[in-house]
Structure formats: structure tokens, C-alpha cells
């Protein structure tokens, strides 16, 4: 029997950030997860390995593009064994690090699966065999999410992949169908396209990345359309069947076709399947998310929920901040999770990122906003990179000129968005951004110049302010 102040169930970026902070605050802490080290889906089978592969995909694209600058590399030869080893080693180094950090902080890490007995007791079936009982004052449920696979897309064949099996990079299929034009479909589809697969993307709605502003998506869609064989919008898969020669896919709106492999990436759903949760007062909403307040506390006072299992957006950085909030509340601090902006990044080429209010959301809410856009064709830095296909936009409250949202598309948009998040969080107005000296020549200047556009005074864009 182990007695702790806090037990965290699930060691993804939400769970391990929570456990580490709890230990840092002097609370006796246990962390439970079936993997050998903390990391969760993000580090073992998601964000991290996919970014390692996307880095290589970008290099391949850049090398091909270098022809235009008079540098000829020839056709690249890809050694899949070595590429897999690079990706696996990234994961190993990171999870080895989190394992060591847990030890150094004296977080008791139990490799196994937890089941709740009551609101203060958890049993853990250890991977090495046997069972351990934990008595806790507080538990944090951080069990993440799992892929959604609708019945029409359920085929028991290893050629039909989810994001995990696609990341294993079993081979480079001649043809790949990606079902779902969201984060995973576009990121992993881009990897396979760069490696040489003829990739077709099928998306049910009338556009890629339904959550993002269309002017940003349009820029990305142009490059996706150029690198993929097909992008079919407003199209659904009605049937899939495994045949010796491939996976036969029937669509509504397209003739049926045979593909070497299929990647299904049509969304994720919360994973609240902790046995015994029903013995507590913890409640789920209609979609299966654990209901909680802004302090991350569930209907059971001793139990908190964070990350994907606690609601959208299902993003690692949201999970870790929620985790830290839950721990601060447990430690008796005055804390609540009330961010003004949670950034979203799609790591395609170009990258697409946004934070805070989108223009589409403002329209849906009937909220009056001003929008200032700076096209990267006017950025010296973008020109030096031969990447003028970017756009930076600010969504502004016209009554007080506060920045409510920032959207970016272009290489490194995922890094640039952090400045937008800070601006929104700090309640910065457009003048603050305009007056902040940005280094030249960098892509960060596009944020400053978008602010100048707002006033009709951008150095590199002639667009007088409409009065
Ligand atoms: P998603 O919600 O981003 O995209 C799913 C897409 O599939 C949507 O565009 C949807 O309209 C479409 N779709 C749904 N059913 C369909 C069908 N039957 N046929 C065709 N299209 C269909 O989901 P995802 O790509 O599976 O990713 C899951 C979650 O993982 C994301 O919501 C995100 O929270 C997280 N994620 C984040 C990142 C990142 O931050 N860069 C990367 C990967 C995943």
C-alpha cells in the first residue's frame, strides 16, 4: 500500500507535467501509466515522432526545390531503416529524459493500469505482474484520447492504418488514401507524399482543417494540392474492403479505387475508460468528456481531470497547463484555467497556426472585428527563403484596438504564433505590436507589419487606412 497526496493517472504531457509540479511543490506524488517512461501518446506515438518525420519531409521538399536556386542534389535515396531509427531514437531520448526527471523528483512511477476502487483508492495492475494499491488525497485523471473509427472505416487489415501504425512507417506505399483532412491526415499525408507516395486525401466537409480561417487554409491548400495526387472535398468513404491487390474504397461522389494503404484520421474521442470511475461521482458529458470546473475539479471533490479527456481542444500544451492548474489548486493556491488563447499549429508545409479568436468565429458570433493582413510577398525574409506563400493576420477589437486573435500561415508559423499568444494574453493592442522593435530581416516582422497595416502605415505594403 502506497500513501500519496496526489496520484496522476496517465503520463502524457498533461499527466507528467502535473506530477512533476506536484513533486516540485512538495506533495508526495505517484504517476501511473502502462509505458516504461512518462510521455504518453504525444511523445511515443504522436506529436514528437511525427515532427521528426516532418522535419525529414521538409528537407526532401527543400532539396527538390533547390533546383530553382541552381543547386542539384539528384533524386534522394531514402533508407527507411535509418529514418525509423532516427525517429525512434528521438522518442527514446525524450522518454528516457522524462523517466530520469520523474526519478530525480522522487515521483513514484508505476508502470501499469489504474482502476479506481473509490474516491480515495486506486489499484494498479503492474506491467511486471502483481498489483499495487494507492491511497490518495487527490487524483488527476489524464488518460487522453483514442482515435475515432466509424464502422464504415473499420477494416481488419494491417494496410488500413491509424496514426500510430502510420508512424511506424512500414513502407512507402505507391498509393495512399488519407481519410480526413484534419491535423493528422495532412501532417502524415505530407510525410508520405514527400517520401514518394501518391497520396489522395478525402475530406467530408467542404474544406481542409474545418476549424481554421479560410484565407489561411487557402494558402496551405494550394501547396497540399500540388504535393498530393488528389484532394477530394465534400466526399465520404462509404465502404472499404481488403483485397489481395489492395484496399478497395467506395466513395460517394468519386468512382471506387484500389489503394496500397489507407490512413484513417477522422478525429479522436476522450478516453474516460478508467475502470471504477463509475464508482465515484465523476460525470461525463454527452460526448464522453469528463465534466469539470475551471479549477479542473470533477463532480467528485477529490478527483480532477485534465487534457484530452477533459475537453477540446485536444492539444498537448493545453493539457500541461490544465495539469499545472489542477496541481496548484490541490496545493491550496488560488488558481484557475482561464486562458485567453490556446494556440493551434498544423505542422504541414507551410505551417498553419492560430490563437485566440478566428475571423470565422467572430462572424459566427456576430462580433464586429477589424482584420489586418500582411502578405509574406512583402517580407524581405520570406523572399530570401523563396517562400512568399505566407500570410499573417490580426483580429482586432475595433472599440479598443486590442488584439483578439492572430493567424499565420507560412514556414515556421508554429514558432511565430507564440508572440501572438503573448500579445493576446497580455491584453496588448495593435499599437504595442507596432511599436515593438522586431529584428530584421525575420519573419517575426510580419506581425509588426500586420499591426502597421491596421493603421494603413505598413512600410512594405501600400494600403491606406479606410476612414
Ligand atoms: P481532426 O478533427 O483534426 O480532423 C478530422 C477530419 O476528418 C475533419 O476535417 C473531419 O471533417 C474529417 N472527417 C470526419 N469523418 C470523416 C469521414 N468519414 N470521411 C472523411 N473525412 C472525415 O482529427 P485528426 O486529424 O484525427 O486529429 C485528432 C486530434 O489530434 C486533433 O483534433 C488534434 O486535437 C490532435 N492533433 C494535433 C496535432 C497538432 O497539434 N499539430 C497533430 C495531430 C493531431
Coordinates of N, CA and C in Angstrom, one line a residue, residues 107-243:
X107 N 9.1 11.3 -7.9 CA 7.8 10.9 -8.2 C 7.7 9.4 -8.3
X108 N 6.8 8.7 -7.6 CA 6.8 7.3 -7.7 C 6.1 6.9 -9.0
X109 N 6.8 6.3 -9.9 CA 6.3 6.0 -11.2 C 5.9 4.5 -11.2
X110 N 4.6 4.2 -11.5 CA 4.2 2.8 -11.5 C 3.8 2.5 -12.9
X111 N 4.5 1.5 -13.5 CA 4.1 1.1 -14.9 C 3.0 0.1 -14.9
X112 N 1.8 0.6 -15.2 CA 0.7 -0.3 -15.1 C -0.6 0.5 -15.4
X113 N -1.7 -0.2 -15.2 CA -3.0 0.4 -15.5 C -3.8 0.5 -14.2
X114 N -4.4 1.7 -14.0 CA -5.1 2.0 -12.7 C -6.5 1.7 -12.8
X115 N -7.1 1.3 -11.7 CA -8.6 1.1 -11.6 C -9.0 1.7 -10.3
X116 N -10.0 2.6 -10.3 CA -10.5 3.2 -9.0 C -11.3 2.2 -8.2
X117 N -11.0 2.2 -6.9 CA -11.9 1.4 -6.0 C -12.9 2.3 -5.4
X118 N -12.5 3.5 -5.0 CA -13.4 4.5 -4.5 C -12.7 5.9 -4.8
X119 N -13.2 6.9 -4.2 CA -12.7 8.3 -4.5 C -11.4 8.6 -3.8
X120 N -10.8 7.6 -3.1 CA -9.5 7.8 -2.5 C -8.6 6.6 -2.6
X121 N -9.0 5.6 -3.5 CA -8.2 4.4 -3.6 C -8.1 4.0 -5.1
X122 N -6.8 3.7 -5.5 CA -6.6 3.2 -6.8 C -5.8 1.9 -6.8
X123 N -6.2 0.9 -7.5 CA -5.3 -0.2 -7.6 C -4.6 -0.2 -9.0
X124 N -3.4 -0.6 -9.0 CA -2.6 -0.6 -10.3 C -2.2 -2.0 -10.6
X125 N -2.6 -2.5 -11.8 CA -2.2 -3.7 -12.3 C -0.8 -3.5 -13.0
X126 N 0.2 -3.9 -12.3 CA 1.6 -3.6 -12.8 C 1.9 -4.4 -14.1
X127 N 2.6 -3.8 -15.0 CA 3.0 -4.5 -16.2 C 3.9 -5.6 -15.9
X128 N 4.7 -5.5 -14.9 CA 5.7 -6.6 -14.5 C 5.0 -7.7 -13.7
X129 N 3.6 -7.6 -13.5 CA 2.9 -8.6 -12.8 C 2.6 -8.0 -11.4
X130 N 1.5 -8.5 -10.8 CA 1.2 -8.1 -9.4 C 0.4 -6.8 -9.4
X131 N 0.0 -6.4 -8.3 CA -0.9 -5.3 -8.1 C -0.4 -4.4 -7.0
X132 N -0.6 -3.1 -7.1 CA -0.3 -2.2 -6.0 C -1.5 -1.4 -5.7
X133 N -1.7 -1.1 -4.4 CA -2.8 -0.2 -4.0 C -2.3 1.1 -3.6
X134 N -2.9 2.2 -4.1 CA -2.5 3.5 -3.7 C -3.7 4.2 -3.0
X135 N -3.4 4.8 -1.8 CA -4.4 5.6 -1.2 C -4.0 7.0 -1.5
X136 N -5.0 7.8 -1.9 CA -4.6 9.2 -2.3 C -5.6 10.2 -1.7
X137 N -5.1 11.4 -1.6 CA -6.0 12.6 -1.2 C -6.6 13.1 -2.4
X138 N -5.8 13.2 -3.5 CA -6.4 13.7 -4.8 C -5.8 12.9 -5.9
X139 N -6.7 12.7 -6.9 CA -6.3 12.0 -8.1 C -6.5 13.0 -9.3
X140 N -5.6 12.9 -10.3 CA -5.8 13.6 -11.5 C -6.0 12.6 -12.7
X141 N -7.1 12.7 -13.3 CA -7.3 11.7 -14.5 C -6.8 12.5 -15.7
X142 N -5.8 11.8 -16.3 CA -5.2 12.4 -17.5 C -5.0 11.3 -18.6
X143 N -6.1 10.7 -18.9 CA -6.0 9.5 -19.7 C -6.1 9.7 -21.2
X144 N -6.2 11.0 -21.6 CA -6.1 11.3 -23.0 C -7.3 10.9 -23.9
X145 N -7.0 10.5 -25.1 CA -8.0 10.2 -26.1 C -7.5 9.1 -27.0
X146 N -8.5 8.6 -27.8 CA -8.2 7.5 -28.7 C -8.8 7.8 -30.1
X147 N -8.3 7.2 -31.1 CA -8.8 7.6 -32.5 C -10.3 7.1 -32.6
X148 N -11.0 7.9 -33.4 CA -12.4 7.5 -33.7 C -12.3 6.7 -35.0
X149 N -13.0 5.5 -35.0 CA -13.0 4.8 -36.3 C -14.5 4.4 -36.5
X150 N -15.2 5.1 -37.4 CA -16.6 4.8 -37.7 C -16.7 3.4 -38.3
X151 N -17.8 2.7 -38.1 CA -18.0 1.3 -38.6 C -17.6 1.2 -40.1
X152 N -17.9 2.2 -40.9 CA -17.7 2.1 -42.4 C -16.2 2.1 -42.7
X153 N -15.4 2.5 -41.7 CA -13.9 2.6 -41.9 C -13.2 1.5 -41.1
X154 N -13.9 0.6 -40.6 CA -13.3 -0.5 -39.8 C -13.0 -1.7 -40.6
X155 N -11.7 -1.8 -40.9 CA -11.3 -3.0 -41.7 C -10.1 -3.6 -41.0
X156 N -10.2 -4.9 -40.7 CA -9.2 -5.6 -40.0 C -8.1 -6.0 -41.0
X157 N -7.2 -5.1 -41.4 CA -6.2 -5.4 -42.3 C -5.0 -4.4 -42.0
X158 N -3.8 -4.9 -41.9 CA -2.7 -4.0 -41.5 C -2.4 -2.9 -42.5
X159 N -3.0 -3.0 -43.7 CA -2.8 -1.9 -44.7 C -3.7 -0.7 -44.4
X160 N -4.7 -1.0 -43.5 CA -5.5 0.2 -43.1 C -4.9 0.7 -41.7
X161 N -4.4 1.9 -41.7 CA -3.6 2.3 -40.6 C -4.3 3.4 -39.8
X162 N -4.0 3.5 -38.6 CA -4.3 4.7 -37.8 C -3.0 5.5 -37.6
X163 N -3.0 6.6 -36.9 CA -1.8 7.4 -36.8 C -0.7 6.7 -36.2
X164 N -0.9 5.8 -35.3 CA 0.2 5.0 -34.6 C 0.9 4.1 -35.7
X165 N 0.1 3.3 -36.4 CA 0.7 2.4 -37.3 C 1.3 3.2 -38.5
X166 N 0.7 4.3 -38.9 CA 1.3 5.1 -40.0 C 2.7 5.7 -39.5
X167 N 2.8 6.0 -38.2 CA 4.1 6.5 -37.8 C 5.2 5.4 -37.7
X168 N 4.8 4.2 -37.7 CA 5.8 3.1 -37.8 C 6.5 3.0 -39.1
X169 N 5.9 3.7 -40.1 CA 6.5 3.8 -41.4 C 6.8 2.4 -42.0
X170 N 5.8 1.5 -42.1 CA 6.1 0.1 -42.5 C 6.7 0.1 -43.9
X171 N 6.3 1.0 -44.8 CA 6.9 1.1 -46.1 C 6.5 2.4 -46.8
X172 N 6.9 2.6 -48.0 CA 6.4 3.8 -48.7 C 5.4 3.3 -49.8
X173 N 4.1 3.2 -49.5 CA 3.2 2.6 -50.5 C 3.2 3.5 -51.7
X174 N 2.9 2.8 -52.9 CA 2.8 3.6 -54.1 C 1.6 4.5 -54.0
X175 N 0.5 4.0 -53.5 CA -0.7 4.8 -53.3 C -1.2 4.8 -51.9
X176 N -1.6 5.9 -51.4 CA -2.1 6.0 -50.0 C -3.3 6.9 -50.0
X177 N -4.4 6.4 -49.4 CA -5.6 7.2 -49.2 C -5.6 7.7 -47.8
X178 N -5.7 9.0 -47.6 CA -5.9 9.6 -46.3 C -7.3 10.0 -46.1
X179 N -8.0 9.3 -45.1 CA -9.4 9.7 -44.8 C -9.4 10.7 -43.7
X180 N -9.8 12.0 -44.0 CA -9.8 13.0 -43.0 C -8.7 14.1 -43.4
X181 N -9.2 15.3 -43.7 CA -8.3 16.4 -44.0 C -8.1 17.3 -42.8
X182 N -7.8 16.7 -41.6 CA -7.5 17.5 -40.4 C -6.0 17.4 -40.1
X183 N -5.7 17.7 -38.8 CA -4.3 17.7 -38.4 C -3.5 16.5 -38.8
X184 N -4.0 15.3 -38.4 CA -3.2 14.1 -38.6 C -3.1 13.8 -40.1
X185 N -4.3 13.8 -40.8 CA -4.3 13.5 -42.2 C -3.3 14.3 -43.0
X186 N -3.3 15.6 -42.7 CA -2.5 16.5 -43.5 C -1.0 16.3 -43.1
X187 N -0.7 16.2 -41.8 CA 0.7 16.1 -41.4 C 1.3 14.8 -41.9
X188 N 0.6 13.6 -41.6 CA 1.2 12.4 -42.0 C 1.1 12.1 -43.5
X189 N 0.0 12.7 -44.1 CA -0.1 12.6 -45.6 C 1.0 13.3 -46.2
X190 N 1.5 14.5 -45.6 CA 2.6 15.2 -46.2 C 3.9 14.4 -46.1
X191 N 4.0 13.7 -45.0 CA 5.3 12.8 -44.8 C 5.3 11.8 -45.9
X192 N 4.2 11.1 -46.1 CA 4.2 10.0 -47.1 C 4.4 10.6 -48.5
X193 N 3.8 11.8 -48.8 CA 3.9 12.4 -50.1 C 5.4 12.8 -50.4
X194 N 6.0 13.3 -49.3 CA 7.4 13.7 -49.5 C 8.3 12.5 -49.8
X195 N 7.9 11.4 -49.1 CA 8.7 10.1 -49.3 C 8.5 9.5 -50.7
X196 N 7.4 9.9 -51.4 CA 7.2 9.4 -52.7 C 5.9 8.7 -53.0
X197 N 5.0 8.6 -52.0 CA 3.7 8.0 -52.2 C 2.8 9.0 -53.0
X198 N 1.9 8.4 -53.8 CA 0.9 9.2 -54.4 C -0.3 9.2 -53.4
X199 N -0.5 10.4 -52.8 CA -1.4 10.5 -51.7 C -2.7 11.1 -52.1
X200 N -3.8 10.5 -51.8 CA -5.1 11.1 -52.0 C -5.7 11.4 -50.7
X201 N -6.3 12.6 -50.5 CA -6.9 13.0 -49.3 C -8.4 13.1 -49.5
X202 N -9.2 12.5 -48.7 CA -10.7 12.6 -48.8 C -11.2 13.2 -47.5
X203 N -11.9 14.4 -47.7 CA -12.4 15.1 -46.6 C -13.9 15.3 -46.8
X204 N -14.6 15.0 -45.7 CA -16.1 15.0 -45.7 C -16.7 16.4 -45.9
X205 N -16.1 17.4 -45.2 CA -16.6 18.8 -45.3 C -16.1 19.5 -46.5
X206 N -16.5 20.8 -46.7 CA -16.2 21.5 -47.9 C -14.8 22.1 -47.9
X207 N -14.0 21.9 -46.9 CA -12.6 22.4 -46.8 C -11.7 21.7 -45.9
X208 N -10.4 21.8 -46.1 CA -9.5 21.2 -45.2 C -9.5 21.9 -43.9
X209 N -9.1 21.3 -42.8 CA -8.9 21.9 -41.5 C -10.2 22.8 -41.1
X210 N -11.3 22.2 -40.9 CA -12.5 22.9 -40.7 C -12.4 24.0 -39.7
X211 N -11.6 23.9 -38.6 CA -11.6 24.9 -37.6 C -10.8 26.2 -37.9
X212 N -10.0 26.2 -39.0 CA -9.2 27.4 -39.2 C -9.8 28.4 -40.2
X213 N -9.3 29.6 -40.2 CA -9.8 30.6 -41.2 C -9.5 30.2 -42.6
X214 N -10.5 30.5 -43.5 CA -10.3 30.0 -44.9 C -9.2 30.7 -45.6
X215 N -8.9 32.0 -45.3 CA -7.8 32.6 -46.1 C -6.5 32.0 -45.8
X216 N -6.3 31.5 -44.5 CA -5.1 30.8 -44.1 C -5.0 29.4 -44.8
X217 N -6.2 28.8 -44.7 CA -6.2 27.4 -45.3 C -6.0 27.4 -46.8
X218 N -6.5 28.5 -47.4 CA -6.4 28.5 -48.9 C -4.9 28.5 -49.3
X219 N -4.0 29.1 -48.5 CA -2.6 29.1 -48.8 C -2.0 27.7 -48.7
X220 N -2.4 27.1 -47.6 CA -1.9 25.7 -47.3 C -2.5 24.7 -48.4
X221 N -3.8 24.9 -48.7 CA -4.5 24.0 -49.7 C -3.8 24.0 -51.0
X222 N -3.2 25.2 -51.4 CA -2.5 25.3 -52.7 C -1.3 24.4 -52.7
X223 N -0.6 24.4 -51.6 CA 0.6 23.6 -51.6 C 0.3 22.1 -51.4
X224 N -0.8 21.8 -50.6 CA -1.2 20.4 -50.4 C -1.7 19.9 -51.8
X225 N -2.5 20.7 -52.5 CA -3.0 20.2 -53.8 C -1.8 19.9 -54.7
X226 N -0.8 20.7 -54.6 CA 0.4 20.5 -55.5 C 1.2 19.2 -55.1
X227 N 1.2 18.9 -53.8 CA 2.1 17.8 -53.4 C 1.3 16.5 -53.4
X228 N 0.0 16.5 -53.3 CA -0.8 15.3 -53.2 C -1.4 15.0 -54.6
X229 N -1.7 13.7 -54.8 CA -2.3 13.4 -56.1 C -3.7 13.9 -56.2
X230 N -4.5 13.7 -55.2 CA -5.9 14.2 -55.2 C -6.3 14.8 -53.9
X231 N -7.1 15.8 -53.9 CA -7.7 16.3 -52.6 C -9.2 16.3 -53.0
X232 N -10.0 15.4 -52.4 CA -11.4 15.4 -52.6 C -12.2 15.9 -51.4
X233 N -12.9 17.0 -51.7 CA -13.6 17.6 -50.6 C -15.1 17.2 -50.7
X234 N -15.9 17.4 -49.7 CA -17.3 17.1 -49.7 C -17.5 15.6 -50.2
X235 N -16.6 14.8 -49.8 CA -16.6 13.4 -50.2 C -16.5 12.5 -49.0
X236 N -17.2 11.4 -48.9 CA -17.1 10.5 -47.8 C -16.8 9.1 -48.4
X237 N -16.2 8.3 -47.5 CA -15.9 6.9 -47.8 C -17.1 6.1 -47.3
X238 N -17.7 5.4 -48.2 CA -18.9 4.6 -47.8 C -18.6 3.2 -47.5
X239 N -17.5 2.7 -48.1 CA -17.1 1.3 -47.8 C -15.6 1.0 -48.1
X240 N -15.0 0.2 -47.3 CA -13.7 -0.2 -47.6 C -13.6 -1.8 -47.5
X241 N -12.9 -2.4 -48.4 CA -12.8 -3.9 -48.3 C -11.3 -4.2 -48.7
X242 N -10.8 -5.2 -47.9 CA -9.4 -5.6 -48.2 C -9.4 -6.7 -49.3
X243 N -8.6 -6.5 -50.3 CA -8.4 -7.5 -51.4 C -6.9 -7.8 -51.5

